Amino acid sequence: MKIQTTIVFEKLLKSDDLGKRIVVAQGGSRSGKTFNILIYWIQKLLQEKGKTLSIVRKTLPSLKNSVLKDLIQVLEMFGMYDPTKLHKQEGFYELGDNIINWMSVDEPQKIRGSKRDYLYCNEANELKIEDWNQLIFRTTDKVVCDLNPSELSSWVYDLEERDDCYYFKTSWRDNPFVDKNIIKELESLKDKDENLYRIYNLGEKGIATELVFNKYNTIERLPDGIKLLGRGMDFGFNSPTALVEVYKDEDTLYFNELLYVRGMTIPDIISRLETMGIDRTDTIWCDSASPQNIEELRRNKWNAKPVNKKSILHGIDLIRRHHIFITEQSKNIQFEFGSYKFKTDKDGNLLDVPEDDFNHCVDSIRYVLESELNKRTGKITIV
């Protein structure tokens, strides 16, 4: 049987030769981490009996939509997949005399109660150090973790200092099977965001910078022919009420400021909307934390909708994956992009949490992207 593998598989075999208990595979997108780690585990289990491998990720839906699908594909490659051995509800697969089970850390009773021979932590940097401790304390043999180095700091990085850890890094350049269109997309990050380029293209940790957005351009006017993706509104009174138009052309976003005013009531907002020439049927994505304001706009025949908000970092990531152009007249958007920073701890170290300031236009933009991009194209995260 011949199965194509990459350097990730070779590194895992080398870790066995070196007698390393823990392996950390840090890599960029499409470096072949997950697939080759699963190949490693399957070939290992096929040579053993009575072993248990646990595959763990932060949430069960993300596990089922990623690593579990890859597991079935790898089993098919080995000619070992048998649907009657797959117990979806119970969460395990019978591989000969061995068991492969899967669980998420949002099921604490499972990670605290189960024991295993082998452990695979997929996207390990999503887990908390407490989750890791509970898992490794109940694992008697080999442990493999993989991650995209998207956090500035993580307990996973500290594993490199352990004597029993084999830590290696890969990128798409180590995977000869990557589609050329994916390569083109990953390479384009260099002109969009330096940190994303380091993380997803090179497989390296991002550089600590205070500013959330480190690259954008200004443009005199919006180009002809681009399509409006949507409008987003962030309500305020003592803080500004912001309304921003978001346009999209392939991998480029254009932002245009329509409103940025303090002390506005809903009648004031309605009055301003009526003078802007906006079609009342056009959607305005609004902060879902203000249902009363949204309802009042709707009763006045404006198509205001609450956004199904995800994490702030998710929205920021959606922005940073594009080329950014801001119209010259949008002075407050430019000001926020030049002022929006990450928090620091008492020692001055940057945290993966933005300051809750200079973000009214940014939030308005997030509302549009989180609603319209996911709705039109599905999940666009690079993994």
mmCIF file of C-alpha atoms in Angstrom:
data_model
loop_
_atom_site.group_PDB
_atom_site.id
_atom_site.type_symbol
_atom_site.label_atom_id
_atom_site.label_comp_id
_atom_site.label_asym_id
_atom_site.label_seq_id
_atom_site.Cartn_x
_atom_site.Cartn_y
_atom_site.Cartn_z
ATOM 1 C CA MET A 1 0.000 0.000 0.000
ATOM 2 C CA LYS A 2 1.363 3.435 -0.996
ATOM 3 C CA ILE A 3 -0.013 6.555 0.680
ATOM 4 C CA GLN A 4 1.299 10.020 -0.128
ATOM 5 C CA THR A 5 2.609 11.891 2.889
ATOM 6 C CA THR A 6 4.512 15.105 3.612
ATOM 7 C CA ILE A 7 7.340 16.139 5.898
ATOM 8 C CA VAL A 8 4.820 16.320 8.763
ATOM 9 C CA PHE A 9 4.527 12.529 8.718
ATOM 10 C CA GLU A 10 8.312 12.172 8.577
ATOM 11 C CA LYS A 11 8.699 14.469 11.578
ATOM 12 C CA LEU A 12 6.250 12.377 13.579
ATOM 13 C CA LEU A 13 8.190 9.202 12.816
ATOM 14 C CA LYS A 14 11.386 10.991 13.822
ATOM 15 C CA SER A 15 9.809 11.918 17.157
ATOM 16 C CA ASP A 16 9.284 8.195 17.796
ATOM 17 C CA ASP A 17 12.932 7.475 17.002
ATOM 18 C CA LEU A 18 13.956 10.204 19.444
ATOM 19 C CA GLY A 19 11.673 8.830 22.139
ATOM 20 C CA LYS A 20 9.703 12.063 22.509
ATOM 21 C CA ARG A 21 6.373 11.746 24.290
ATOM 22 C CA ILE A 22 4.920 15.075 23.128
ATOM 23 C CA VAL A 23 4.920 16.435 19.578
ATOM 24 C CA VAL A 24 3.806 19.934 18.612
ATOM 25 C CA ALA A 25 3.213 20.600 14.915
ATOM 26 C CA GLN A 26 3.024 24.367 14.419
ATOM 27 C CA GLY A 27 2.137 25.333 10.888
ATOM 28 C CA GLY A 28 0.495 27.704 8.497
ATOM 29 C CA SER A 29 -2.539 26.999 6.390
ATOM 30 C CA ARG A 30 -2.474 24.016 4.044
ATOM 31 C CA SER A 31 0.755 22.674 5.487
ATOM 32 C CA GLY A 32 -0.846 19.228 5.708
ATOM 33 C CA LYS A 33 -0.731 19.022 9.503
ATOM 34 C CA THR A 34 -4.080 17.411 10.276
ATOM 35 C CA PHE A 35 -4.113 14.936 7.410
ATOM 36 C CA ASN A 36 -0.605 13.643 8.011
ATOM 37 C CA ILE A 37 -1.088 13.448 11.766
ATOM 38 C CA LEU A 38 -4.122 11.231 11.169
ATOM 39 C CA ILE A 39 -2.129 9.067 8.753
ATOM 40 C CA TYR A 40 0.497 8.705 11.484
ATOM 41 C CA TRP A 41 -2.067 7.643 14.081
ATOM 42 C CA ILE A 42 -3.799 5.125 11.788
ATOM 43 C CA GLN A 43 -0.571 3.402 10.750
ATOM 44 C CA LYS A 44 0.464 3.281 14.397
ATOM 45 C CA LEU A 45 -2.804 1.742 15.588
ATOM 46 C CA LEU A 46 -2.804 -0.829 12.781
ATOM 47 C CA GLN A 47 0.340 -2.270 14.354
ATOM 48 C CA GLU A 48 -1.130 -2.435 17.879
ATOM 49 C CA LYS A 49 -4.022 -3.902 19.839
ATOM 50 C CA GLY A 50 -6.153 -2.697 22.719
ATOM 51 C CA LYS A 51 -5.179 0.970 22.420
ATOM 52 C CA THR A 52 -7.345 4.092 22.717
ATOM 53 C CA LEU A 53 -6.711 7.309 20.817
ATOM 54 C CA SER A 54 -8.661 10.426 21.826
ATOM 55 C CA ILE A 55 -9.051 13.304 19.362
ATOM 56 C CA VAL A 56 -9.907 16.570 21.100
ATOM 57 C CA ARG A 57 -10.863 20.047 19.970
ATOM 58 C CA LYS A 58 -12.483 23.037 21.647
ATOM 59 C CA THR A 59 -16.016 22.445 20.342
ATOM 60 C CA LEU A 60 -17.757 19.399 18.935
ATOM 61 C CA PRO A 61 -19.176 21.099 15.796
ATOM 62 C CA SER A 62 -15.725 22.326 14.738
ATOM 63 C CA LEU A 63 -14.286 18.858 15.392
ATOM 64 C CA LYS A 64 -16.975 17.116 13.339
ATOM 65 C CA ASN A 65 -16.653 19.591 10.464
ATOM 66 C CA SER A 66 -12.882 19.273 10.193
ATOM 67 C CA VAL A 67 -10.742 16.548 11.729
ATOM 68 C CA LEU A 68 -13.491 13.917 11.857
ATOM 69 C CA LYS A 69 -14.153 14.250 8.118
ATOM 70 C CA ASP A 70 -10.427 13.929 7.490
ATOM 71 C CA LEU A 71 -10.304 10.839 9.714
ATOM 72 C CA ILE A 72 -12.908 9.068 7.569
ATOM 73 C CA GLN A 73 -11.028 10.044 4.411
ATOM 74 C CA VAL A 74 -7.746 8.670 5.786
ATOM 75 C CA LEU A 75 -9.454 5.434 6.815
ATOM 76 C CA GLU A 76 -10.794 5.132 3.263
ATOM 77 C CA MET A 77 -7.277 5.656 1.897
ATOM 78 C CA PHE A 78 -6.088 2.758 4.049
ATOM 79 C CA GLY A 79 -9.040 0.662 2.867
ATOM 80 C CA MET A 80 -10.088 0.369 6.515
ATOM 81 C CA TYR A 81 -13.293 2.411 6.673
ATOM 82 C CA ASP A 82 -16.346 0.431 7.736
ATOM 83 C CA PRO A 83 -19.501 2.484 8.427
ATOM 84 C CA THR A 84 -20.728 -0.171 10.850
ATOM 85 C CA LYS A 85 -17.703 0.551 13.041
ATOM 86 C CA LEU A 86 -18.541 4.257 13.238
ATOM 87 C CA HIS A 87 -20.616 5.110 16.303
ATOM 88 C CA LYS A 88 -21.483 8.773 15.769
ATOM 89 C CA GLN A 89 -23.800 9.209 18.713
ATOM 90 C CA GLU A 90 -21.381 7.639 21.170
ATOM 91 C CA GLY A 91 -18.410 9.346 19.539
ATOM 92 C CA PHE A 92 -15.982 6.570 18.625
ATOM 93 C CA TYR A 93 -14.711 4.347 15.823
ATOM 94 C CA GLU A 94 -13.597 0.736 16.152
ATOM 95 C CA LEU A 95 -10.297 0.150 14.363
ATOM 96 C CA GLY A 96 -9.558 -3.533 14.818
ATOM 97 C CA ASP A 97 -9.056 -4.051 18.539
ATOM 98 C CA ASN A 98 -8.416 -0.330 19.034
ATOM 99 C CA ILE A 99 -10.745 2.594 19.708
ATOM 100 C CA ILE A 100 -10.583 6.110 18.259
ATOM 101 C CA ASN A 101 -12.868 8.420 20.187
ATOM 102 C CA TRP A 102 -13.446 12.149 19.925
ATOM 103 C CA MET A 103 -14.608 14.793 22.336
ATOM 104 C CA SER A 104 -14.636 18.527 22.925
ATOM 105 C CA VAL A 105 -13.415 20.411 25.967
ATOM 106 C CA ASP A 106 -16.871 21.942 26.359
ATOM 107 C CA GLU A 107 -17.803 18.461 27.655
ATOM 108 C CA PRO A 108 -15.786 18.694 30.898
ATOM 109 C CA GLN A 109 -17.159 15.438 32.310
ATOM 110 C CA LYS A 110 -15.538 13.559 29.432
ATOM 111 C CA ILE A 111 -12.060 15.073 29.649
ATOM 112 C CA ARG A 112 -12.024 14.638 33.421
ATOM 113 C CA GLY A 113 -13.350 11.100 33.403
ATOM 114 C CA SER A 114 -11.738 9.395 30.424
ATOM 115 C CA LYS A 115 -8.351 7.700 30.179
ATOM 116 C CA ARG A 116 -6.418 6.892 27.033
ATOM 117 C CA ASP A 117 -3.156 5.662 25.602
ATOM 118 C CA TYR A 118 -2.806 8.323 22.917
ATOM 119 C CA LEU A 119 -4.018 11.920 22.583
ATOM 120 C CA TYR A 120 -4.372 14.224 19.583
ATOM 121 C CA CYS A 121 -5.228 17.877 20.336
ATOM 122 C CA ASN A 122 -6.381 19.497 17.108
ATOM 123 C CA GLU A 123 -5.971 23.317 17.074
ATOM 124 C CA ALA A 124 -4.468 22.994 20.549
ATOM 125 C CA ASN A 125 -4.110 26.745 21.034
ATOM 126 C CA GLU A 126 -7.916 26.933 21.285
ATOM 127 C CA LEU A 127 -7.720 24.954 24.534
ATOM 128 C CA LYS A 128 -7.057 26.412 27.959
ATOM 129 C CA ILE A 129 -4.108 25.290 30.052
ATOM 130 C CA GLU A 130 -6.590 23.715 32.502
ATOM 131 C CA ASP A 131 -8.028 21.605 29.656
ATOM 132 C CA TRP A 132 -4.535 20.509 28.647
ATOM 133 C CA ASN A 133 -3.642 19.487 32.190
ATOM 134 C CA GLN A 134 -6.794 17.396 32.568
ATOM 135 C CA LEU A 135 -6.094 15.663 29.258
ATOM 136 C CA ILE A 136 -2.411 14.907 29.619
ATOM 137 C CA PHE A 137 -2.794 13.707 33.210
ATOM 138 C CA ARG A 138 -5.056 10.961 31.833
ATOM 139 C CA THR A 139 -2.878 10.010 28.843
ATOM 140 C CA THR A 140 -0.333 7.260 29.375
ATOM 141 C CA ASP A 141 1.630 7.434 26.107
ATOM 142 C CA LYS A 142 2.087 9.633 23.034
ATOM 143 C CA VAL A 143 0.541 13.103 22.623
ATOM 144 C CA VAL A 144 0.383 15.158 19.406
ATOM 145 C CA CYS A 145 -0.788 18.773 19.199
ATOM 146 C CA ASP A 146 -1.209 20.905 16.113
ATOM 147 C CA LEU A 147 -1.922 24.616 15.783
ATOM 148 C CA ASN A 148 -1.959 27.684 13.591
ATOM 149 C CA PRO A 149 0.134 30.179 15.617
ATOM 150 C CA SER A 150 -2.625 32.811 15.622
ATOM 151 C CA GLU A 151 -2.181 33.856 19.269
ATOM 152 C CA LEU A 152 0.639 36.123 20.382
ATOM 153 C CA SER A 153 1.053 33.981 23.485
ATOM 154 C CA SER A 154 -0.156 30.489 24.365
ATOM 155 C CA TRP A 155 0.673 27.673 26.759
ATOM 156 C CA VAL A 156 1.344 25.524 23.669
ATOM 157 C CA TYR A 157 4.436 27.575 22.775
ATOM 158 C CA ASP A 158 5.865 26.819 26.215
ATOM 159 C CA LEU A 159 5.898 23.083 25.450
ATOM 160 C CA GLU A 160 8.933 23.665 23.234
ATOM 161 C CA GLU A 161 11.016 24.048 26.400
ATOM 162 C CA ARG A 162 10.180 20.543 27.640
ATOM 163 C CA ASP A 163 12.838 17.851 27.256
ATOM 164 C CA ASP A 164 10.217 15.309 26.192
ATOM 165 C CA CYS A 165 8.747 17.534 23.449
ATOM 166 C CA TYR A 166 9.554 17.498 19.731
ATOM 167 C CA TYR A 167 8.442 20.862 18.301
ATOM 168 C CA PHE A 168 8.497 21.636 14.567
ATOM 169 C CA LYS A 169 7.102 24.188 12.129
ATOM 170 C CA THR A 170 5.783 23.824 8.588
ATOM 171 C CA SER A 171 4.057 25.898 5.919
ATOM 172 C CA TRP A 172 2.302 25.191 2.624
ATOM 173 C CA ARG A 173 5.780 25.008 1.060
ATOM 174 C CA ASP A 174 6.217 21.670 2.827
ATOM 175 C CA ASN A 175 3.077 20.279 1.194
ATOM 176 C CA PRO A 176 3.521 19.413 -2.511
ATOM 177 C CA PHE A 177 -0.217 18.741 -2.918
ATOM 178 C CA VAL A 178 -1.501 22.306 -2.340
ATOM 179 C CA ASP A 179 -3.750 23.754 -5.042
ATOM 180 C CA LYS A 180 -2.169 26.713 -6.864
ATOM 181 C CA ASN A 181 -5.219 28.905 -6.191
ATOM 182 C CA ILE A 182 -4.803 28.355 -2.444
ATOM 183 C CA ILE A 183 -1.132 29.310 -2.752
ATOM 184 C CA LYS A 184 -2.103 32.493 -4.574
ATOM 185 C CA GLU A 185 -4.564 33.396 -1.822
ATOM 186 C CA LEU A 186 -2.040 32.745 0.947
ATOM 187 C CA GLU A 187 0.659 34.737 -0.835
ATOM 188 C CA SER A 188 -1.731 37.666 -1.244
ATOM 189 C CA LEU A 189 -1.809 38.089 2.549
ATOM 190 C CA LYS A 190 1.593 39.789 2.314
ATOM 191 C CA ASP A 191 -0.050 42.887 0.858
ATOM 192 C CA LYS A 192 -3.011 42.781 3.245
ATOM 193 C CA ASP A 193 -1.684 42.151 6.737
ATOM 194 C CA GLU A 194 1.873 41.365 7.790
ATOM 195 C CA ASN A 195 0.813 39.335 10.832
ATOM 196 C CA LEU A 196 -1.649 37.183 8.902
ATOM 197 C CA TYR A 197 1.064 36.575 6.317
ATOM 198 C CA ARG A 198 3.438 35.345 9.030
ATOM 199 C CA ILE A 199 0.805 33.148 10.678
ATOM 200 C CA TYR A 200 -1.006 31.551 7.751
ATOM 201 C CA ASN A 201 1.612 31.736 4.997
ATOM 202 C CA LEU A 202 4.862 31.168 6.893
ATOM 203 C CA GLY A 203 3.547 29.264 9.920
ATOM 204 C CA GLU A 204 5.259 31.690 12.303
ATOM 205 C CA LYS A 205 3.848 33.570 15.281
ATOM 206 C CA GLY A 206 2.642 37.070 14.562
ATOM 207 C CA ILE A 207 4.696 40.082 15.580
ATOM 208 C CA ALA A 208 3.432 41.933 18.641
ATOM 209 C CA THR A 209 2.076 45.294 17.458
ATOM 210 C CA GLU A 210 -0.278 47.562 19.366
ATOM 211 C CA LEU A 211 -2.364 48.548 16.375
ATOM 212 C CA VAL A 212 -5.056 46.063 15.377
ATOM 213 C CA PHE A 213 -4.908 47.156 11.732
ATOM 214 C CA ASN A 214 -1.448 47.787 10.342
ATOM 215 C CA LYS A 215 -2.263 48.237 6.648
ATOM 216 C CA TYR A 216 -4.864 50.297 4.809
ATOM 217 C CA ASN A 217 -5.018 52.786 1.955
ATOM 218 C CA THR A 218 -7.127 55.865 1.271
ATOM 219 C CA ILE A 219 -8.959 56.493 -1.963
ATOM 220 C CA GLU A 220 -10.457 59.724 -3.308
ATOM 221 C CA ARG A 221 -13.738 58.142 -4.360
ATOM 222 C CA LEU A 222 -15.292 54.719 -4.661
ATOM 223 C CA PRO A 223 -14.427 52.935 -7.936
ATOM 224 C CA ASP A 224 -17.124 52.509 -10.552
ATOM 225 C CA GLY A 225 -18.826 49.138 -10.726
ATOM 226 C CA ILE A 226 -18.119 47.844 -7.221
ATOM 227 C CA LYS A 227 -21.040 46.315 -5.371
ATOM 228 C CA LEU A 228 -22.393 47.362 -2.007
ATOM 229 C CA LEU A 229 -21.968 44.502 0.454
ATOM 230 C CA GLY A 230 -24.038 46.224 3.140
ATOM 231 C CA ARG A 231 -24.345 48.988 5.724
ATOM 232 C CA GLY A 232 -23.591 48.652 9.415
ATOM 233 C CA MET A 233 -24.705 50.819 12.322
ATOM 234 C CA ASP A 234 -23.286 51.023 15.831
ATOM 235 C CA PHE A 235 -25.597 52.888 18.220
ATOM 236 C CA GLY A 236 -24.333 55.461 20.690
ATOM 237 C CA PHE A 237 -25.284 58.589 22.570
ATOM 238 C CA ASN A 238 -22.355 59.676 24.718
ATOM 239 C CA SER A 239 -20.267 57.733 22.237
ATOM 240 C CA PRO A 240 -20.846 58.263 18.514
ATOM 241 C CA THR A 241 -23.525 56.608 16.454
ATOM 242 C CA ALA A 242 -21.710 55.312 13.377
ATOM 243 C CA LEU A 243 -23.070 54.242 10.008
ATOM 244 C CA VAL A 244 -20.636 52.781 7.453
ATOM 245 C CA GLU A 245 -21.038 51.460 3.917
ATOM 246 C CA VAL A 246 -18.995 48.387 3.039
ATOM 247 C CA TYR A 247 -18.207 47.537 -0.586
ATOM 248 C CA LYS A 248 -16.421 44.426 -1.826
ATOM 249 C CA ASP A 249 -14.573 43.625 -5.026
ATOM 250 C CA GLU A 250 -12.948 40.160 -4.946
ATOM 251 C CA ASP A 251 -10.403 40.319 -2.077
ATOM 252 C CA THR A 252 -10.665 44.099 -1.588
ATOM 253 C CA LEU A 253 -12.959 45.972 0.803
ATOM 254 C CA TYR A 254 -13.939 49.629 0.550
ATOM 255 C CA PHE A 255 -15.297 51.585 3.531
ATOM 256 C CA ASN A 256 -17.293 54.793 3.301
ATOM 257 C CA GLU A 257 -18.478 56.773 6.328
ATOM 258 C CA LEU A 258 -22.069 58.022 6.319
ATOM 259 C CA LEU A 259 -22.587 59.011 9.940
ATOM 260 C CA TYR A 260 -20.435 59.586 13.036
ATOM 261 C CA VAL A 261 -22.258 61.818 15.520
ATOM 262 C CA ARG A 262 -22.652 61.916 19.327
ATOM 263 C CA GLY A 263 -25.887 62.655 21.195
ATOM 264 C CA MET A 264 -28.209 61.154 18.601
ATOM 265 C CA THR A 265 -31.650 59.802 19.476
ATOM 266 C CA ILE A 266 -33.518 57.381 17.211
ATOM 267 C CA PRO A 267 -35.663 60.226 15.740
ATOM 268 C CA ASP A 268 -32.391 62.045 14.972
ATOM 269 C CA ILE A 269 -31.018 58.949 13.231
ATOM 270 C CA ILE A 270 -34.228 58.495 11.227
ATOM 271 C CA SER A 271 -34.104 62.123 10.138
ATOM 272 C CA ARG A 272 -30.531 61.710 8.903
ATOM 273 C CA LEU A 273 -31.336 58.457 7.109
ATOM 274 C CA GLU A 274 -34.177 60.148 5.243
ATOM 275 C CA THR A 275 -31.767 62.753 3.831
ATOM 276 C CA MET A 276 -29.190 60.194 2.631
ATOM 277 C CA GLY A 277 -31.225 58.706 -0.183
ATOM 278 C CA ILE A 278 -30.923 55.160 1.179
ATOM 279 C CA ASP A 279 -33.565 52.753 -0.063
ATOM 280 C CA ARG A 280 -35.697 51.707 2.919
ATOM 281 C CA THR A 281 -35.563 48.087 1.757
ATOM 282 C CA ASP A 282 -31.757 48.004 1.997
ATOM 283 C CA THR A 283 -30.535 46.108 5.054
ATOM 284 C CA ILE A 284 -28.819 48.014 7.850
ATOM 285 C CA TRP A 285 -26.976 45.605 10.147
ATOM 286 C CA CYS A 286 -27.208 46.842 13.731
ATOM 287 C CA ASP A 287 -25.813 45.990 17.137
ATOM 288 C CA SER A 288 -28.008 43.194 18.492
ATOM 289 C CA ALA A 289 -27.452 44.535 22.021
ATOM 290 C CA SER A 290 -29.887 47.362 21.174
ATOM 291 C CA PRO A 291 -33.159 45.575 20.272
ATOM 292 C CA GLN A 292 -35.315 48.582 21.227
ATOM 293 C CA ASN A 293 -33.474 50.849 18.788
ATOM 294 C CA ILE A 294 -33.732 48.247 16.038
ATOM 295 C CA GLU A 295 -37.455 47.816 16.613
ATOM 296 C CA GLU A 296 -38.039 51.572 16.514
ATOM 297 C CA LEU A 297 -36.204 51.795 13.174
ATOM 298 C CA ARG A 298 -38.286 48.917 11.831
ATOM 299 C CA ARG A 299 -41.544 50.555 12.927
ATOM 300 C CA ASN A 300 -40.453 53.558 10.890
ATOM 301 C CA LYS A 301 -40.096 51.309 7.822
ATOM 302 C CA TRP A 302 -36.287 50.959 7.833
ATOM 303 C CA ASN A 303 -34.914 47.478 7.190
ATOM 304 C CA ALA A 304 -32.821 47.307 10.358
ATOM 305 C CA LYS A 305 -31.629 43.833 11.378
ATOM 306 C CA PRO A 306 -29.731 42.563 14.413
ATOM 307 C CA VAL A 307 -26.369 41.029 13.619
ATOM 308 C CA ASN A 308 -25.625 37.541 14.893
ATOM 309 C CA LYS A 309 -22.380 38.647 16.520
ATOM 310 C CA LYS A 310 -19.408 36.342 16.766
ATOM 311 C CA SER A 311 -16.234 37.086 18.684
ATOM 312 C CA ILE A 312 -14.586 40.473 18.164
ATOM 313 C CA LEU A 313 -11.415 38.724 16.999
ATOM 314 C CA HIS A 314 -13.412 36.820 14.379
ATOM 315 C CA GLY A 315 -14.714 40.085 12.935
ATOM 316 C CA ILE A 316 -11.271 41.671 13.035
ATOM 317 C CA ASP A 317 -9.858 38.656 11.234
ATOM 318 C CA LEU A 318 -12.472 39.021 8.471
ATOM 319 C CA ILE A 319 -11.360 42.626 7.925
ATOM 320 C CA ARG A 320 -7.642 41.886 7.983
ATOM 321 C CA ARG A 321 -7.865 39.172 5.311
ATOM 322 C CA HIS A 322 -8.639 41.788 2.653
ATOM 323 C CA HIS A 323 -6.977 44.715 0.957
ATOM 324 C CA ILE A 324 -8.490 47.769 2.661
ATOM 325 C CA PHE A 325 -9.391 51.102 1.072
ATOM 326 C CA ILE A 326 -11.057 53.941 3.008
ATOM 327 C CA THR A 327 -12.542 56.942 1.235
ATOM 328 C CA GLU A 328 -10.695 60.189 1.937
ATOM 329 C CA GLN A 329 -13.822 61.854 3.330
ATOM 330 C CA SER A 330 -14.179 59.064 5.935
ATOM 331 C CA LYS A 331 -11.969 60.804 8.501
ATOM 332 C CA ASN A 332 -13.387 58.974 11.524
ATOM 333 C CA ILE A 333 -12.836 55.527 9.984
ATOM 334 C CA GLN A 334 -9.238 56.520 9.263
ATOM 335 C CA PHE A 335 -8.854 57.828 12.822
ATOM 336 C CA GLU A 336 -10.178 54.586 14.326
ATOM 337 C CA PHE A 337 -7.969 52.417 12.116
ATOM 338 C CA GLY A 338 -4.990 54.439 13.310
ATOM 339 C CA SER A 339 -6.041 54.314 16.976
ATOM 340 C CA TYR A 340 -7.631 50.902 17.593
ATOM 341 C CA LYS A 341 -5.145 48.946 19.731
ATOM 342 C CA PHE A 342 -4.745 45.688 21.603
ATOM 343 C CA LYS A 343 -4.798 45.739 25.398
ATOM 344 C CA THR A 344 -1.652 45.212 27.436
ATOM 345 C CA ASP A 345 -1.180 43.551 30.810
ATOM 346 C CA LYS A 346 0.466 45.187 33.841
ATOM 347 C CA ASP A 347 3.904 44.290 32.478
ATOM 348 C CA GLY A 348 3.201 45.906 29.126
ATOM 349 C CA ASN A 349 2.713 42.626 27.227
ATOM 350 C CA LEU A 350 0.152 42.699 24.440
ATOM 351 C CA LEU A 351 -3.016 40.655 24.909
ATOM 352 C CA ASP A 352 -5.257 39.143 22.221
ATOM 353 C CA VAL A 353 -8.059 41.489 23.272
ATOM 354 C CA PRO A 354 -8.625 44.934 21.700
ATOM 355 C CA GLU A 355 -9.251 48.033 23.774
ATOM 356 C CA ASP A 356 -12.953 48.932 23.920
ATOM 357 C CA ASP A 357 -12.351 52.331 22.349
ATOM 358 C CA PHE A 358 -12.016 53.867 18.891
ATOM 359 C CA ASN A 359 -14.135 51.030 17.525
ATOM 360 C CA HIS A 360 -17.520 52.438 16.514
ATOM 361 C CA CYS A 361 -16.829 52.391 12.778
ATOM 362 C CA VAL A 362 -14.884 49.154 13.177
ATOM 363 C CA ASP A 363 -17.870 47.523 14.870
ATOM 364 C CA SER A 364 -20.197 48.770 12.126
ATOM 365 C CA ILE A 365 -17.919 47.163 9.542
ATOM 366 C CA ARG A 366 -17.775 43.927 11.545
ATOM 367 C CA TYR A 367 -21.569 43.722 11.616
ATOM 368 C CA VAL A 368 -21.718 43.781 7.810
ATOM 369 C CA LEU A 369 -18.929 41.275 7.255
ATOM 370 C CA GLU A 370 -20.137 38.830 9.910
ATOM 371 C CA SER A 371 -23.596 38.865 8.339
ATOM 372 C CA GLU A 372 -23.061 39.199 4.607
ATOM 373 C CA LEU A 373 -19.852 37.228 4.014
ATOM 374 C CA ASN A 374 -21.000 34.204 5.984
ATOM 375 C CA LYS A 375 -24.439 34.392 4.376
ATOM 376 C CA ARG A 376 -23.171 34.574 0.812
ATOM 377 C CA THR A 377 -20.078 32.403 0.816
ATOM 378 C CA GLY A 378 -20.249 30.345 3.992
ATOM 379 C CA LYS A 379 -17.358 30.091 6.380
ATOM 380 C CA ILE A 380 -14.270 31.700 4.827
ATOM 381 C CA THR A 381 -11.721 30.958 7.526
ATOM 382 C CA ILE A 382 -8.409 29.603 6.249
ATOM 383 C CA VAL A 383 -7.470 26.454 8.141
#
